[in-house]
Short mmCIF file of C-alpha atoms in Angstrom, two decimals:
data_model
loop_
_atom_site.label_atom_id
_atom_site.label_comp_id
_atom_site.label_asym_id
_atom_site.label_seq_id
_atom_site.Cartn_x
_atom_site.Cartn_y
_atom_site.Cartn_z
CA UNK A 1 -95.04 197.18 -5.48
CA UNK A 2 -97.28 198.36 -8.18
CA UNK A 3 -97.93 195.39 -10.17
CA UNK A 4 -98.91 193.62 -7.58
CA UNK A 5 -101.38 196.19 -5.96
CA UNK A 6 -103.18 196.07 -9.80
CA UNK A 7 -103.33 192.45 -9.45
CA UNK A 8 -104.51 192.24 -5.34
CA UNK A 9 -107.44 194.44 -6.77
CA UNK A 10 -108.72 191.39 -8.79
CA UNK A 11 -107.23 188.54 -7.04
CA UNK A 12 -107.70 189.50 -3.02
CA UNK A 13 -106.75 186.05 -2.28
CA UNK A 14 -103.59 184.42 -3.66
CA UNK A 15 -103.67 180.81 -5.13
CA UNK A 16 -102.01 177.91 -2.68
CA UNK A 17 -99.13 176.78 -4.41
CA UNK A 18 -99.75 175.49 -7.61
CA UNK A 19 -96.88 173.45 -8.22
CA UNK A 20 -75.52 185.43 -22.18
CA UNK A 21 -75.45 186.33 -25.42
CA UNK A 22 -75.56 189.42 -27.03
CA UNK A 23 -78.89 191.80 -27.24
CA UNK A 24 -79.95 195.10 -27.55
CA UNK A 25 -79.31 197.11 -24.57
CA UNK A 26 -82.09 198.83 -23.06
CA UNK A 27 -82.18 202.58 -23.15
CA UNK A 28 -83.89 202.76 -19.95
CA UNK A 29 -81.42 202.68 -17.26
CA UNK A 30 -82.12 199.99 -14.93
CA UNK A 31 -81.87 200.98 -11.09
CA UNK A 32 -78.82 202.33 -9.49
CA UNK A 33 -77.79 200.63 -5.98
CA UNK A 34 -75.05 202.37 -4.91
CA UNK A 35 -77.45 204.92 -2.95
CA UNK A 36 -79.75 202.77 -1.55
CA UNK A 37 -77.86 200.52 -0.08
CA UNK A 38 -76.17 202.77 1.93
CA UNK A 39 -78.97 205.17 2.75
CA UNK A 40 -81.57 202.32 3.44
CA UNK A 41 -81.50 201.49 7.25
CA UNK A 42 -84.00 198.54 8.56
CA UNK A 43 -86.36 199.00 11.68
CA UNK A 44 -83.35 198.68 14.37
CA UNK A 45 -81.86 201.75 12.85
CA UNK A 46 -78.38 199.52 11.11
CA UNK A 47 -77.81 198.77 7.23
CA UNK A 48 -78.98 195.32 5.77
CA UNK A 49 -76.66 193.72 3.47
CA UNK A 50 -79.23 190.60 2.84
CA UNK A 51 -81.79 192.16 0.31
CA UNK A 52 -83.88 189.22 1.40
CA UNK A 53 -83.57 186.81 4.74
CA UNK A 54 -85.56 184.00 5.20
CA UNK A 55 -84.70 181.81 8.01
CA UNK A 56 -86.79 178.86 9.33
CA UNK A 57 -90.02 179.28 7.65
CA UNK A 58 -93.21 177.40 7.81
CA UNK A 59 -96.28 177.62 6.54
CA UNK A 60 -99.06 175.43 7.84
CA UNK A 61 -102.59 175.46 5.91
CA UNK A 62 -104.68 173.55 8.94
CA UNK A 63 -103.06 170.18 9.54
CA UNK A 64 -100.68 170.23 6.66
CA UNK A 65 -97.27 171.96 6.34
CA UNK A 66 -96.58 173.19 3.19
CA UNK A 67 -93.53 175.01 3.71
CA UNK A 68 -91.28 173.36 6.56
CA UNK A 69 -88.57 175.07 8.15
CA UNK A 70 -86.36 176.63 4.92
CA UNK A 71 -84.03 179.33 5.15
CA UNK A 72 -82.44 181.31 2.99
CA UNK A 73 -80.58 184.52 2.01
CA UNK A 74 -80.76 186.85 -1.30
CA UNK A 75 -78.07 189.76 -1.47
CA UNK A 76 -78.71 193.12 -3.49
CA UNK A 77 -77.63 191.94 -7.09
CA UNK A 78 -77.67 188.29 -7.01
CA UNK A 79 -80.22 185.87 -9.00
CA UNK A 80 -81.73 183.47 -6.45
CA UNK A 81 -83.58 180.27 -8.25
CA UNK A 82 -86.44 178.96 -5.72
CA UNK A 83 -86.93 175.42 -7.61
CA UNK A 84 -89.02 172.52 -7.37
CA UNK A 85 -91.64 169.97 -7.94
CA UNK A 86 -95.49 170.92 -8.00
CA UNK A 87 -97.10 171.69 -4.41
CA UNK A 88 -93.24 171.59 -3.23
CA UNK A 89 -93.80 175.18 -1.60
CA UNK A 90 -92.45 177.63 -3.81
CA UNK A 91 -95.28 179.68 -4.34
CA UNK A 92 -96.62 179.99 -1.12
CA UNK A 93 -92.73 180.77 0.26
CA UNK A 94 -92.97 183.68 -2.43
CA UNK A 95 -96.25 185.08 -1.27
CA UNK A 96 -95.00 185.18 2.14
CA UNK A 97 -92.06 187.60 0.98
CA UNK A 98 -94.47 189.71 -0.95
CA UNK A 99 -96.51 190.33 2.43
CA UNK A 100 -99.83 188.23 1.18
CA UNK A 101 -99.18 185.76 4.22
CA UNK A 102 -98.47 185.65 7.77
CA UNK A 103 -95.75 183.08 8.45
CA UNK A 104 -96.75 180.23 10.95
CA UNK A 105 -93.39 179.94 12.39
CA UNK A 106 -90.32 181.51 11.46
CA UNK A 107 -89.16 184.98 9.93
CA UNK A 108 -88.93 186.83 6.79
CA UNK A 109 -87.50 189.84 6.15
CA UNK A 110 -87.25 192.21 3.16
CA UNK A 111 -84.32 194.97 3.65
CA UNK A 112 -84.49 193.94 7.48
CA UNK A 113 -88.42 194.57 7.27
CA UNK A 114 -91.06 192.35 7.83
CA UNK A 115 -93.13 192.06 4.98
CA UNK A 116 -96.49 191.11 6.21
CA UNK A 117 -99.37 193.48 4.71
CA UNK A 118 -96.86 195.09 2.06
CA UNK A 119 -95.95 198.11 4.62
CA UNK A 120 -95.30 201.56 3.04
CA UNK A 121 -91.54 201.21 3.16
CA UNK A 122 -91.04 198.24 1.13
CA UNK A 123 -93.76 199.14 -1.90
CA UNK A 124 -91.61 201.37 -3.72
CA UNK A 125 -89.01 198.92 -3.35
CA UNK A 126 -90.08 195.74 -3.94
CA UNK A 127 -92.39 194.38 -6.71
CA UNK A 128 -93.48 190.92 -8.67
CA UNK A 129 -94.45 189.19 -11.45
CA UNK A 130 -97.00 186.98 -10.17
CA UNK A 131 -98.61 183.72 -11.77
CA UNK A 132 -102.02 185.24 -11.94
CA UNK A 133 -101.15 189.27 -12.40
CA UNK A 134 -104.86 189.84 -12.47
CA UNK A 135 -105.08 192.30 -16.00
CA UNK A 136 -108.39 194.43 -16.63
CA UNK A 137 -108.49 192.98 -20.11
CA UNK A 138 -110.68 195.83 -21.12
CA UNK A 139 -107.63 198.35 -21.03
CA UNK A 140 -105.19 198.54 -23.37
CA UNK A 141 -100.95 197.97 -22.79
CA UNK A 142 -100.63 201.85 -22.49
CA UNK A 143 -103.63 202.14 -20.36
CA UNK A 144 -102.36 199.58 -17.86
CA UNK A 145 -98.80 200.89 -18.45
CA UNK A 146 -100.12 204.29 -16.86
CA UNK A 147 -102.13 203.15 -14.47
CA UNK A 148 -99.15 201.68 -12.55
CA UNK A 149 -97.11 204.75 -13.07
CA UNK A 150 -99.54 206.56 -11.87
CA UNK A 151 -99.08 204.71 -8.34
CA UNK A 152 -95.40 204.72 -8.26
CA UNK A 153 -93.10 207.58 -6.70
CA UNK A 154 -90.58 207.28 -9.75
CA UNK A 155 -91.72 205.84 -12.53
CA UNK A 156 -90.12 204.88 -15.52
CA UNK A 157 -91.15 206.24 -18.96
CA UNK A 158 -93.98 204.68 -20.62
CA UNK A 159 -92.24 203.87 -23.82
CA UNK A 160 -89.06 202.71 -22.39
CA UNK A 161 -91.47 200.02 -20.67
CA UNK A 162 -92.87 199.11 -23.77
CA UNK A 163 -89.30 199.42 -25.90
CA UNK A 164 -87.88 197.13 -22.72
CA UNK A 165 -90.55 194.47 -23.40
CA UNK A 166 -90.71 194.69 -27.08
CA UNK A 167 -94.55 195.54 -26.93
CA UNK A 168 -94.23 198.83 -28.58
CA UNK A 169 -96.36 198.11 -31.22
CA UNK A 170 -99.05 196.39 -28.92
CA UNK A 171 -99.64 199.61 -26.94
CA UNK A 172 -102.90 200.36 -28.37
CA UNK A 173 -103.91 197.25 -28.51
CA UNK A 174 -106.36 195.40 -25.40
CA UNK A 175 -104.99 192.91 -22.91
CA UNK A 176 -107.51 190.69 -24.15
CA UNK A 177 -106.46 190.89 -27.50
CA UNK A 178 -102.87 190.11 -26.50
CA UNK A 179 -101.31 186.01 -26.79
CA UNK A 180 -100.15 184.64 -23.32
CA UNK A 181 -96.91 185.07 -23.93
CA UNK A 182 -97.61 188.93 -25.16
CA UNK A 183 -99.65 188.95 -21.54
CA UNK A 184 -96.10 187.74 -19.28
CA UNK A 185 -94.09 190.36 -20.92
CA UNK A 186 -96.84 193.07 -19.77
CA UNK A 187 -96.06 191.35 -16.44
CA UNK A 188 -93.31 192.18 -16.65
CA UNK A 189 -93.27 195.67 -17.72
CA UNK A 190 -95.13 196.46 -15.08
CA UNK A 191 -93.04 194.83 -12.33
CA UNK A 192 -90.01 197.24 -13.71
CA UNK A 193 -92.18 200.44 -13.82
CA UNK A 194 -91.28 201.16 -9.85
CA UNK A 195 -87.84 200.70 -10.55
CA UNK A 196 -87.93 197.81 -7.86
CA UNK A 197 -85.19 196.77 -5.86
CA UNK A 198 -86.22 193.11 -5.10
CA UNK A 199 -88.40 191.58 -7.89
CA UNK A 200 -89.78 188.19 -7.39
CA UNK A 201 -90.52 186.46 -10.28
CA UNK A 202 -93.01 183.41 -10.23
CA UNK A 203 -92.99 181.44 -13.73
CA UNK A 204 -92.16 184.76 -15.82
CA UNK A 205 -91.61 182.95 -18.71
CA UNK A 206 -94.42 180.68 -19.49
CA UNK A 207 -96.15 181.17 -22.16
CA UNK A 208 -93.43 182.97 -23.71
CA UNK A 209 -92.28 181.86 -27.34
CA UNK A 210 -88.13 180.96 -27.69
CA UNK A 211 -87.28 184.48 -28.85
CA UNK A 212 -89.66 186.53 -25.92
CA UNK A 213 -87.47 184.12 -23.08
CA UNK A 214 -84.32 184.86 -24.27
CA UNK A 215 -85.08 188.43 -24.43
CA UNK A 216 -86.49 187.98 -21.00
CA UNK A 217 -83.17 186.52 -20.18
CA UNK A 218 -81.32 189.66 -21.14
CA UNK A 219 -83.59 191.86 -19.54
CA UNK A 220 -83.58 190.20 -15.99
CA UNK A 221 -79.34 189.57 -15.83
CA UNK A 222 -79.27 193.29 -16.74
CA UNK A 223 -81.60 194.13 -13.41
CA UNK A 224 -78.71 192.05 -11.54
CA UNK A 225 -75.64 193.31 -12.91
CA UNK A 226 -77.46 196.71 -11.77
CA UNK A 227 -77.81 195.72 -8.33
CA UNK A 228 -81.71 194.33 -8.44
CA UNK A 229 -82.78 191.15 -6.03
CA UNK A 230 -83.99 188.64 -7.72
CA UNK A 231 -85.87 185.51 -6.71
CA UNK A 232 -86.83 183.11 -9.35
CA UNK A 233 -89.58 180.26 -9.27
CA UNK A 234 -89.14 178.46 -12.88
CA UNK A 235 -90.20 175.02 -14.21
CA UNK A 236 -87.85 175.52 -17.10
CA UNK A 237 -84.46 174.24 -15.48
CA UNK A 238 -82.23 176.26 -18.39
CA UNK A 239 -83.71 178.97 -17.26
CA UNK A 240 -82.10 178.69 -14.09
CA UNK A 241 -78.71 177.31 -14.87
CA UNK A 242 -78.21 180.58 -17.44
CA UNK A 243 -79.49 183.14 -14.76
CA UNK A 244 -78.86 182.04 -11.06
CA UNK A 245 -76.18 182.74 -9.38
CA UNK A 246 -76.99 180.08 -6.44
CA UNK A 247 -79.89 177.95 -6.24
CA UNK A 248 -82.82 175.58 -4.09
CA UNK A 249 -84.47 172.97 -4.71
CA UNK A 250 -88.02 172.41 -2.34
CA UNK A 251 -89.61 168.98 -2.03
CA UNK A 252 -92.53 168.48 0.32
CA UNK A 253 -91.88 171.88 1.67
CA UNK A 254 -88.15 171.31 2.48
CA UNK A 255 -84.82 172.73 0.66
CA UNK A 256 -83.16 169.45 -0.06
CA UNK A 257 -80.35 171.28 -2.35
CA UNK A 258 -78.87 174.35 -1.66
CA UNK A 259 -75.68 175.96 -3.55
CA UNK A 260 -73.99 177.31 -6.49
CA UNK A 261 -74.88 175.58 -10.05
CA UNK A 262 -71.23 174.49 -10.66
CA UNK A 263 -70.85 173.25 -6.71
CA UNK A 264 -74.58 171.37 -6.72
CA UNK A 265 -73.45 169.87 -10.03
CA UNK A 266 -69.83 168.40 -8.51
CA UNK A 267 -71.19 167.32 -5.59
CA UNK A 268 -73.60 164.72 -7.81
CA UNK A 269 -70.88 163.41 -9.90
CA UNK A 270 -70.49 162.12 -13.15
CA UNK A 271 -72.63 159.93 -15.28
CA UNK A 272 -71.67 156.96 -17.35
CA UNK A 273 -73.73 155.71 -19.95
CA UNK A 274 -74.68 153.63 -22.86
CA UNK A 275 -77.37 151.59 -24.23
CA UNK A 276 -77.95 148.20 -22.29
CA UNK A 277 -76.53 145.53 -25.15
CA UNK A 278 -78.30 142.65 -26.28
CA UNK A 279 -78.04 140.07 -25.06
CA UNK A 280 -76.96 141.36 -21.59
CA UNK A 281 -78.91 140.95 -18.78
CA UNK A 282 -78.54 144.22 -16.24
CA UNK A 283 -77.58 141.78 -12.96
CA UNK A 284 -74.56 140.54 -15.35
CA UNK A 285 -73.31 144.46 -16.09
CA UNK A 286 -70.09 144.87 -14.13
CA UNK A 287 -69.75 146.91 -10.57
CA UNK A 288 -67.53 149.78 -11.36
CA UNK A 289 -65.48 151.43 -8.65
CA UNK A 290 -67.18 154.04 -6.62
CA UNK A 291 -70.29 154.23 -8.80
CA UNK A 292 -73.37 153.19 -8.30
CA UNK A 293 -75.57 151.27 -11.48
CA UNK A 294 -79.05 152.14 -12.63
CA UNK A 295 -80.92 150.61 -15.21
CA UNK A 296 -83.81 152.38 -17.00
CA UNK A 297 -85.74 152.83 -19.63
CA UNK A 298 -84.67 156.14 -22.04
CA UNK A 299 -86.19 157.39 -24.93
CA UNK A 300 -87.97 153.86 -25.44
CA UNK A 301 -84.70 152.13 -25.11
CA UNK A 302 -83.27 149.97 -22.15
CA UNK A 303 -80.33 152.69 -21.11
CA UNK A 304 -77.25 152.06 -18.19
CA UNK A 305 -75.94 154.72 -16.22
CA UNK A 306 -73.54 154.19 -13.84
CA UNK A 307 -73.15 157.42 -11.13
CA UNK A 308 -69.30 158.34 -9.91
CA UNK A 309 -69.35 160.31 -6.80
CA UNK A 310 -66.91 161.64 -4.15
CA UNK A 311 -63.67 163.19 -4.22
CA UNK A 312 -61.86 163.65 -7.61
CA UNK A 313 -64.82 162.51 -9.17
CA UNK A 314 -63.30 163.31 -12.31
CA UNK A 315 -60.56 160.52 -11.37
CA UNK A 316 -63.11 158.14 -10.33
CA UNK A 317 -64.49 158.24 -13.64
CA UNK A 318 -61.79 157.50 -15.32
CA UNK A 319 -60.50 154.44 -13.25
CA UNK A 320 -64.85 153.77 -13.86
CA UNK A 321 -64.77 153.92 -17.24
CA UNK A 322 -61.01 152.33 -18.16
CA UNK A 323 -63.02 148.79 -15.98
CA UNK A 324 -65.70 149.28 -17.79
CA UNK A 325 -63.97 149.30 -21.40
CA UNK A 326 -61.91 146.44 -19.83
CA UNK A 327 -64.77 144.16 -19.36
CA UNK A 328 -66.80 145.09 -22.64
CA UNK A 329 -63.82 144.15 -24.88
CA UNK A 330 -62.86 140.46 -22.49
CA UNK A 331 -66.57 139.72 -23.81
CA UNK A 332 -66.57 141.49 -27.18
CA UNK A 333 -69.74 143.22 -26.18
CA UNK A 334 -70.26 146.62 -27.93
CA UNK A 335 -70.91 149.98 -25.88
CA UNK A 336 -73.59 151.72 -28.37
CA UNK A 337 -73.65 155.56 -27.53
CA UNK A 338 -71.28 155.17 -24.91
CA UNK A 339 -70.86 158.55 -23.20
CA UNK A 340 -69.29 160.32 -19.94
CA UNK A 341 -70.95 163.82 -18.41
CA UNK A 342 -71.46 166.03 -15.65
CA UNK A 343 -74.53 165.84 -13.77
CA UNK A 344 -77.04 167.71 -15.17
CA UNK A 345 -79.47 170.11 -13.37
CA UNK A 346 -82.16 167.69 -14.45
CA UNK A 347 -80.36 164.95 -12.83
CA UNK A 348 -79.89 166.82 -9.58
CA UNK A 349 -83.78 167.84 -10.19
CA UNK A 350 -85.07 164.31 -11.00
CA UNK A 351 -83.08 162.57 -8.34
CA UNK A 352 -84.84 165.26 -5.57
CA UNK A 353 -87.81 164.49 -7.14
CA UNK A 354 -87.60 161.00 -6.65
CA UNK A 355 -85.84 160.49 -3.65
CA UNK A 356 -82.44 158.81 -4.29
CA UNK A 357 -79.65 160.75 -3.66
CA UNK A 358 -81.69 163.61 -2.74
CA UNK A 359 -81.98 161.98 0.80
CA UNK A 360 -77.68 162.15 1.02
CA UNK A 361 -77.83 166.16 0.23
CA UNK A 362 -80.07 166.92 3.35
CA UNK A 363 -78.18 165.08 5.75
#
């Protein structure tokens, strides 16, 4: 867990919790599984198959709970998206699989180990890109490169680092010379200089311009197709509808929504919607058949959107819309934008976020 050591020097005391298309292939060769998963046994002396287990966690600073009773599994090459609103929990759930935090209640385990004070097993198999990484700004890129190969059984070659990253040309150059987004991708070079087998990556991309995240992209779906864990903690919601294969989403320390994308998405329906007409008053809109009607302001303009949930949802919102087009034209009222979707991550995100619906997915 290189990276991480090189940023526990600096930072001894982590933060509370603050909150595919076509590329270049890399010419270092991203970690082989097939070995270690067979040849890796956990403390009772059997095979995990869960690269990470989580299963009733909590995490109590004094009186308040910040993390309250989430579980969770990761499997050897699978993407795992940790999401959420700010304070939700996400960061400290993270810490507690890196081994910076004793859990209150509850277990963790990391290849059937218990993480807790990074023991020797797990450091050459796990590592992070953390928030705050911690850089000695008065080194350069191939100074800092080294001095986390230097502490790693295996490491990969300096240059295919740098090639991986695209910070080739930076390697003489200082870490405080380097943009923010030039600073993440060293983060990430030095996560993948172990050759890591679980890689937990908090916010990995901010900072990062367009071209650097989609690069990023590339890089971290090639680390799963090889067989890497990953667990992802991301504000940017595309990120994780490109990259995870299943998903959470925390609020006030709980999961609320737990799933694949394309299964999370069904479950909240589609969305009917168009621009509230003039001259129509929102208690005189039509009820629709098995969808519910909120009225809102969007993009500075007084917006409908009707929900459709439940079984063949897509049936639903047809009968929906077919009433709806029925009633506009007995009162020749026109429909402006009038369009029919999927639920968005961002509407599965925002309803969490604000209650709603997000009450119906825990129970």
């Amino acid at each position: 867990m290189t990276s991480v050591i090189v940023a526990w020097q600096r930072n001894s005391r982590p933060t509370g919790d603050n909150s595919a298309y076509p590329a270049r292939t890399p010419k270092a060769k991203l970690v082989d599984m097939s070995t270690a998963q067979q040849t890796s046994p956990s403390a009772t002396g059997s095979v995990p198959t869960l690269a990470i287990s989580v299963r009733d966690l909590r995490q109590s600073y004094g009186t308040f709970e910040a993390v309250r009773g989430i579980s969770f599994d990761v499997a050897p090459g699978e993407l795992f998206a940790l999401l959420g609103t700010n304070g939700a929990g996400k960061t400290t759930t993270i810490e507690t699989l890196e081994g910076f935090r004793r859990p209150s209640a509850g277990t963790v385990r990391v290849f059937g180990v218990d993480p807790y004070g990074q023991p020797p097993e797990l450091r050459e198999r796990v590592d992070a890109v953390l928030q705050h990484s911690g850089l000695f700004e008065e080194l350069t890129v191939a100074e800092t490169i080294d001095l986390s190969r230097d502490l790693a059984a295996d490491p990969r070659d300096r240059a295919d680092v740098l090639e991986l990253v695209s910070l080739t040309d930076k390697a003489d150059v200082a870490i405080r010379q380097l943009s923010g987004g030039q600073k993440r991708r060293l983060d990430l070079a030095l996560a993948l200089v172990s050759r890591p087998e679980v890689l937990f990556l908090d916010e990995p991309t901010t900072g990062m311009d367009p071209e650097a995240r989609h690069a990023t992209w590339k890089i971290v779906s090639d680390l799963v197709s090889e067989g890497v864990a990953v667990l992802l903690t991301t504000h940017y919601l595309e990120e994780a509808e490109r990259l995870a294969d299943r998903l959470a989403i925390m609020h006030h320390g709980e999961i609320r929504v737990e799933g694949r994308l394309d299964d999370v998405l069904t479950g909240w329906g589609d969305r009917i919607g168009f621009r509230l007409p003039e001259r129509v008053r929102a208690e005189d809109l039509p009820d629709l058949p098995g969808a519910d009607r909120d009225v809102d302001v969007h993009n500075g303009e007084p917006w409908v959107t009707y929900t459709v949930t439940g079984e063949d949802t897509a049936g639903r919102a047809h009968r929906a819309l077919a009433t709806l087009l029925a009633w506009a034209g007995e009162r020749a009222v026109l429909l402006e934008r009038l369009q029919v979707r999927g639920a968005s991550l961002e509407d599965v995100f925002l309803d969490v976020a604000g209650g709603g619906v997000a009450d119906l997915a825990r129970d």
